[in-house]
Coordinates of C-alpha atoms and ligand atoms in Angstrom, one line a residue:
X1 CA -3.9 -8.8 5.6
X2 CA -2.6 -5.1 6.8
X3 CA -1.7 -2.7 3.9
X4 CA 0.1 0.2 4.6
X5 CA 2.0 2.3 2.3
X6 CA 5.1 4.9 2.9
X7 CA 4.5 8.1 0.7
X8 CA 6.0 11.8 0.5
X9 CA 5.9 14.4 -2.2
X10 CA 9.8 14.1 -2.0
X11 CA 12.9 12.0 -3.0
X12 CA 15.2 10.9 -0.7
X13 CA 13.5 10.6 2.6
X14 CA 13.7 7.5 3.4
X15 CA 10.2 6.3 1.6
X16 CA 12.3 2.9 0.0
X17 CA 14.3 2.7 2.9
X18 CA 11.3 2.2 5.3
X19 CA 9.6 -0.1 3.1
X20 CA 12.7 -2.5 2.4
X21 CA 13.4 -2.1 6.5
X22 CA 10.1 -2.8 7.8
X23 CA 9.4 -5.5 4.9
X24 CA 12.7 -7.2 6.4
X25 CA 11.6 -7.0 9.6
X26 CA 8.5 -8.9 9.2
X27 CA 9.2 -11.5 7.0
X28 CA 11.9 -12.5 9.8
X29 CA 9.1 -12.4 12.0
X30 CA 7.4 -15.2 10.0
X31 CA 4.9 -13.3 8.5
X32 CA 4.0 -13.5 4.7
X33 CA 4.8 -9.9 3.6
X34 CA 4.5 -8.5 -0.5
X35 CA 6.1 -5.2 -1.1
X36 CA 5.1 -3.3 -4.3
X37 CA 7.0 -1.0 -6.0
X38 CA 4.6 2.4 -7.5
X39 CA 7.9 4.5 -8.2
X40 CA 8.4 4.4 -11.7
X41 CA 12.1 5.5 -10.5
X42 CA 11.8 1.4 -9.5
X43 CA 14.1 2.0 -6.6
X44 CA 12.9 -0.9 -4.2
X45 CA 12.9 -3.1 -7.6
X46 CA 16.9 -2.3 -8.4
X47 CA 17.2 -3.4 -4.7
X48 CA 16.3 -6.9 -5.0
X49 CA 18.7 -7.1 -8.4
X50 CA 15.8 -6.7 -10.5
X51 CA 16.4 -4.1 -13.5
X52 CA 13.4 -1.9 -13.6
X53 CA 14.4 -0.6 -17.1
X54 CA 14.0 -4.5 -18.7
X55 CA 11.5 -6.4 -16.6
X56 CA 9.1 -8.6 -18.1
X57 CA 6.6 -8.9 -15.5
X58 CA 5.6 -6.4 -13.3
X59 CA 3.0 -3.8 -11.4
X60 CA 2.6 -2.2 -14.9
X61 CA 0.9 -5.5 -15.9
X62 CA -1.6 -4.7 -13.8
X63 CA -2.6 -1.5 -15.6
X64 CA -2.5 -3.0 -18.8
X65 CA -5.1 -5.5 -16.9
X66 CA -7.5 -3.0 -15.9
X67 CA -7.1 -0.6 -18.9
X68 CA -8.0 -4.0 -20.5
X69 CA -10.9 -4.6 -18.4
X70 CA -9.1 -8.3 -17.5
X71 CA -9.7 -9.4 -13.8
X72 CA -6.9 -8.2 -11.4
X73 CA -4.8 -11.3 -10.8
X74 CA -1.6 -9.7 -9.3
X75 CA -0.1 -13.6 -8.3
X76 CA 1.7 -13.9 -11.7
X77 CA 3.5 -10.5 -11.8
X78 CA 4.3 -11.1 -7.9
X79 CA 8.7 -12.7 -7.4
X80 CA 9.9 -14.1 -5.0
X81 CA 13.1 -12.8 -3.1
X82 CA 15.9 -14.5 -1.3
X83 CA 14.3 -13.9 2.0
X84 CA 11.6 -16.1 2.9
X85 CA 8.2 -14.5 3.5
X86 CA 9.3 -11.6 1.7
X87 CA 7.6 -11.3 -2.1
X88 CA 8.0 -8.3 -4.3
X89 CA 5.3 -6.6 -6.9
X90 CA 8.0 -4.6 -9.2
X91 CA 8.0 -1.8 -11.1
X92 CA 8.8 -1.2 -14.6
X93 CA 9.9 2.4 -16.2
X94 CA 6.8 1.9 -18.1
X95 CA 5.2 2.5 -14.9
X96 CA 5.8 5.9 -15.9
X97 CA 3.3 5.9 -19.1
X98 CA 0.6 5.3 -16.4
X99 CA 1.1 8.5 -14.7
X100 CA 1.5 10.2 -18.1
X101 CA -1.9 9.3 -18.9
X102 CA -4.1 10.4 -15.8
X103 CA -6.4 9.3 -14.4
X104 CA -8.5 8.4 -17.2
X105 CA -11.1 5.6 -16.0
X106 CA -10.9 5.3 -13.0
X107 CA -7.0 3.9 -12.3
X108 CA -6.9 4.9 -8.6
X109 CA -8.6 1.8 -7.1
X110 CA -6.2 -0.8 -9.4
X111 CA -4.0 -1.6 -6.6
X112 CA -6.4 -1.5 -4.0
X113 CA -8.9 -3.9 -6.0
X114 CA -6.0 -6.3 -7.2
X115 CA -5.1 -6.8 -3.8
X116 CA -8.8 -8.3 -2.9
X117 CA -7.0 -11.3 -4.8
X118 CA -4.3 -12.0 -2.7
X119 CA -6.1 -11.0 0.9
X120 CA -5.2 -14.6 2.1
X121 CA -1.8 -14.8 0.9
X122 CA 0.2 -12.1 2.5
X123 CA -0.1 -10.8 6.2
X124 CA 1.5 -7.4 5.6
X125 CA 1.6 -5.6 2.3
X126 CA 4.0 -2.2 1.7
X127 CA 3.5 0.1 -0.9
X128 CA 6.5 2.2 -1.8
X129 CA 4.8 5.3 -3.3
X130 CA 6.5 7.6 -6.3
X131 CA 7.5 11.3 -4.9
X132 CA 5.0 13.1 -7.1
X133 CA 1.3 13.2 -6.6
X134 CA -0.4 11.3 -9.8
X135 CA -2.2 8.3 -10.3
X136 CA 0.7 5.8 -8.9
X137 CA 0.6 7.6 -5.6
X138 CA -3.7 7.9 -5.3
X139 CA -3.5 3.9 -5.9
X140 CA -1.1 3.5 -3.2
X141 CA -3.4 6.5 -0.5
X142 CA -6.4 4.3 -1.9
X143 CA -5.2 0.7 -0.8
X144 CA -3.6 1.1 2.4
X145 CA -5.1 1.4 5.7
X146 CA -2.5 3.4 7.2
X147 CA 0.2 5.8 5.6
X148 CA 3.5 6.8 6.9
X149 CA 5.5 9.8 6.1
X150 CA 8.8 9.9 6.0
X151 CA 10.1 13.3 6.9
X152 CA 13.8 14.4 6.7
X153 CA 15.0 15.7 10.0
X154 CA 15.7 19.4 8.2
X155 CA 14.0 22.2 8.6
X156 CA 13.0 23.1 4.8
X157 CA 11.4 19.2 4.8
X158 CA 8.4 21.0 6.9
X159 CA 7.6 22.5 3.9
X160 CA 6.9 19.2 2.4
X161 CA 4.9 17.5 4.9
X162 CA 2.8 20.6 4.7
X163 CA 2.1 19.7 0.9
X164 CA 1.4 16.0 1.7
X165 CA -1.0 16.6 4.2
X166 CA -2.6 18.6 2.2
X167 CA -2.6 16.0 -0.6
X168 CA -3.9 13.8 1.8
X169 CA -6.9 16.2 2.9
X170 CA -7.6 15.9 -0.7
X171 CA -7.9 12.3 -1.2
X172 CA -9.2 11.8 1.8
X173 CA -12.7 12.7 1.0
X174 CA -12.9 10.4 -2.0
X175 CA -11.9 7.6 0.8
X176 CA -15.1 5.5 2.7
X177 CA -12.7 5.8 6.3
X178 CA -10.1 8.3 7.3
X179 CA -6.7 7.3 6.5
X180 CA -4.5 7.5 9.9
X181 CA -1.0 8.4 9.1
X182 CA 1.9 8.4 11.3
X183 CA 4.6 10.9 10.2
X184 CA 7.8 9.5 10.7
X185 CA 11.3 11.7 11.8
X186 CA 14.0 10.0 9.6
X187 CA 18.0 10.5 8.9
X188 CA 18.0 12.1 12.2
X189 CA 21.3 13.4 13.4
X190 CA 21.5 14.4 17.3
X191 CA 24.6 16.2 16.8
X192 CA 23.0 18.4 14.5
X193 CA 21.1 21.5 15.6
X194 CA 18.9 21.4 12.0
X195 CA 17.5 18.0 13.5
X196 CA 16.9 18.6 16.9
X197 CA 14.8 21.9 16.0
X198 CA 13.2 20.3 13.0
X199 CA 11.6 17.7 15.1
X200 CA 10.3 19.8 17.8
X201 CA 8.9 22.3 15.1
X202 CA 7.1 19.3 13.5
X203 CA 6.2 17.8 17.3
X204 CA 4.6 21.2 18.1
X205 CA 3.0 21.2 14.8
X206 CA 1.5 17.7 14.2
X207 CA 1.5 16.4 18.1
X208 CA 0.4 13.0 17.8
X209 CA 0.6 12.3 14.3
X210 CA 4.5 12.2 14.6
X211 CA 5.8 9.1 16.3
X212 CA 7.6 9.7 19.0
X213 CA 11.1 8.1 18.4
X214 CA 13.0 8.9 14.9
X215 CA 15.4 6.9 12.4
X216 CA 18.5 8.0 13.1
X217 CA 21.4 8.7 10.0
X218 CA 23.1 5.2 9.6
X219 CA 25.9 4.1 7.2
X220 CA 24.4 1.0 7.3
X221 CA 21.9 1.7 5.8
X222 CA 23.9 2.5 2.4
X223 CA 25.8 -0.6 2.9
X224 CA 23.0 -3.3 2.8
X225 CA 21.2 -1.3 0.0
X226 CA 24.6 -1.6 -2.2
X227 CA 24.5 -5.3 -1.1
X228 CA 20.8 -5.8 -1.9
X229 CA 20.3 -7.0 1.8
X230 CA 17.2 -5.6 3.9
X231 CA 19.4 -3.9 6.5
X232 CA 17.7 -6.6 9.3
X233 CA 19.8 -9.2 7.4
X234 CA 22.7 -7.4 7.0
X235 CA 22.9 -6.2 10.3
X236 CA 21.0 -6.5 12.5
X237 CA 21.8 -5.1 15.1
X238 CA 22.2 -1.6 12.9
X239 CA 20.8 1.3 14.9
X240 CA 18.8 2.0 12.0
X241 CA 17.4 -1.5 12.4
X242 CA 16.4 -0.9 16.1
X243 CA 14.8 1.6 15.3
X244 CA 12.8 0.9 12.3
X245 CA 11.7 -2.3 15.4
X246 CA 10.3 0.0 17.5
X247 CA 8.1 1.8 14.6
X248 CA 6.7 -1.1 13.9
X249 CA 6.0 -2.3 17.9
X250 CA 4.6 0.8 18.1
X251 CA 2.1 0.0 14.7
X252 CA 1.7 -3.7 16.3
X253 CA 0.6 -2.7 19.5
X254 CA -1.9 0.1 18.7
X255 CA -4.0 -2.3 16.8
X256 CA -3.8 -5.3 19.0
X257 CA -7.5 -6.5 18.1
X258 CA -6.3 -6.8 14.6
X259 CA -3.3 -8.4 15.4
X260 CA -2.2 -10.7 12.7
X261 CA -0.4 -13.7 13.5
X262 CA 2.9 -14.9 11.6
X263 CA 2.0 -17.9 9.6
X264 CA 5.6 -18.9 8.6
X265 CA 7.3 -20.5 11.2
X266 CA 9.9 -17.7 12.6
X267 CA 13.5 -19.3 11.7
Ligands
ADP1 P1 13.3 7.8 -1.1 O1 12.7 6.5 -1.4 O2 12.4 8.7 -0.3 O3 13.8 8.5 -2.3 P2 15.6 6.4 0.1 O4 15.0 5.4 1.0 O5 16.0 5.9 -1.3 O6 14.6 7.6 -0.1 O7 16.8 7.1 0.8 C1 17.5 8.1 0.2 C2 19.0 7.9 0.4 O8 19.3 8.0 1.8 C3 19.5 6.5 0.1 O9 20.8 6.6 -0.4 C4 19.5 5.7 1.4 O10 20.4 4.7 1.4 C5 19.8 6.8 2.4 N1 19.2 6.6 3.7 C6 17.9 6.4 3.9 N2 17.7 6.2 5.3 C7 18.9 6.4 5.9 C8 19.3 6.3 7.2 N3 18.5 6.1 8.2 N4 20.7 6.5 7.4 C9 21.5 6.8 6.4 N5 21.1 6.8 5.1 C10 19.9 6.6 4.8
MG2 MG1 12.4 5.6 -3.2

């Protein structure tokens, strides 16, 4: 199982948007793929038609697990979506009361440990972080193996990443291994001057921690999230959809030893 997570100290960068896209992508690919939700906004929730504001059963069960010292069984609180291979951990607003109370015993490993659990279920897990650093966002740094950062392709989004990597610095030290990120260009508009500078300030900045393609603007994108369709259902051939295909060649193929096969059989 590969756990990555898509986190930035900002709204509307594309954080859900890369997590519903790459989670699509995937589970067509036949492999068994779990996103959770850790924005108490519930964003990636309300796209699958699931109302984060009256939920039952969600990632806020979780806490209530571990604040009650229960063991971390995530299975129950885990639905299933209308794409095969592709499971959801949703939020609830409650969510919210978590990050309201801190950090107080040792939350920040809650995700991390509850996915022990499921290690043989899934082959990918994504974690859709909240836009403020707090507890939510610590238990997604702590579980994944490798971050991404969604960047919007405008200049005052340097700003930021700058914050984010420093958040990162932070957490990194309470980490046993460096967390490798890969900071990610997105709503990127070629006719725009704003973009084309912005990413060769950020290349000349952070080298080879940006990837070296971007996620261009689409209207597509809009369209499948008003239909509640991963965009590589709804269309895919969507330039978004190409893209967000070569982002995650590019992950595949620079961890070919741990390459994890699909276990579903690819429709
Ligand atoms: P975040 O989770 O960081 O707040 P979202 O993924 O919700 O960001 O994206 C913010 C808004 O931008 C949404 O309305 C989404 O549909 C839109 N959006 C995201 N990526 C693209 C894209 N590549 N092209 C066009 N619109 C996009
Ligand atoms: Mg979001």
């Amino acid at each position: 199982m590969r756990i990555w997570a898509v986190s930035n100290q900002k709204g509307g960068v594309g954080k859900t948007t890369t997590v519903v896209t790459l989670g699509g992508i995937l589970a067509s690919r036949g492999y068994r793929t779990l996103l959770i939700d850790l924005d108490p906004h519930g964003s990636l929730t309300s796209y699958f038609r699931k109302n984060p504001d009256q939920i039952d059963v969600s990632v806020y069960n979780l806490f209530q697990d571990a604040i009650a010292k229960k063991s971390l069984l995530p299975g129950p609180y885990i639905a299933s979506t209308d794409f095969e291979g592709l499971s959801v951990l949703p939020a609830s607003t409650a969510i919210a009361t978590v990050e309201r109370q801190g950090g107080a015993g040792g939350m920040g490993l809650v995700i991390a440990n509850s996915l022990a659990a499921v290690r043989k279920q899934y082959d990918f897990v994504l974690i859709d972080s909240p836009p403020m650093l707090g507890v939510l966002m610590v238990n997604a740094l702590a579980a994944c193996e490798h971050l991404f950062i969604p960047v919007l392709s405008e200049f005052l989004a340097l700003k930021g990443l700058e914050r984010m990597l420093h958040t990162l610095e932070m957490i990194g030290k309470s980490r046993k291994t460096r967390l490798d990120y890969t900071v990610v260009p997105t709503l990127f508009d070629r006719r725009t001057r704003a973009s084309i500078q912005t990413l060769r300030v950020m290349r000349e900045r952070y080298g080879d921690q940006v990837w070296d393609s971007v996620i261009p603007v689409d209207t597509q994108v809009r369209e499948a999230s008003d239909a509640g369709i991963p965009l590589s259902y709804y269309m895919p051939k969507a330039k978004a959809v190409i893209a967000y295909t070569e982002l995650l060649e590019h992950m595949l193929s620079q961890n070919r030893s741990r390459s994890v096969e699909p276990a579903l059989a690819t429709a």
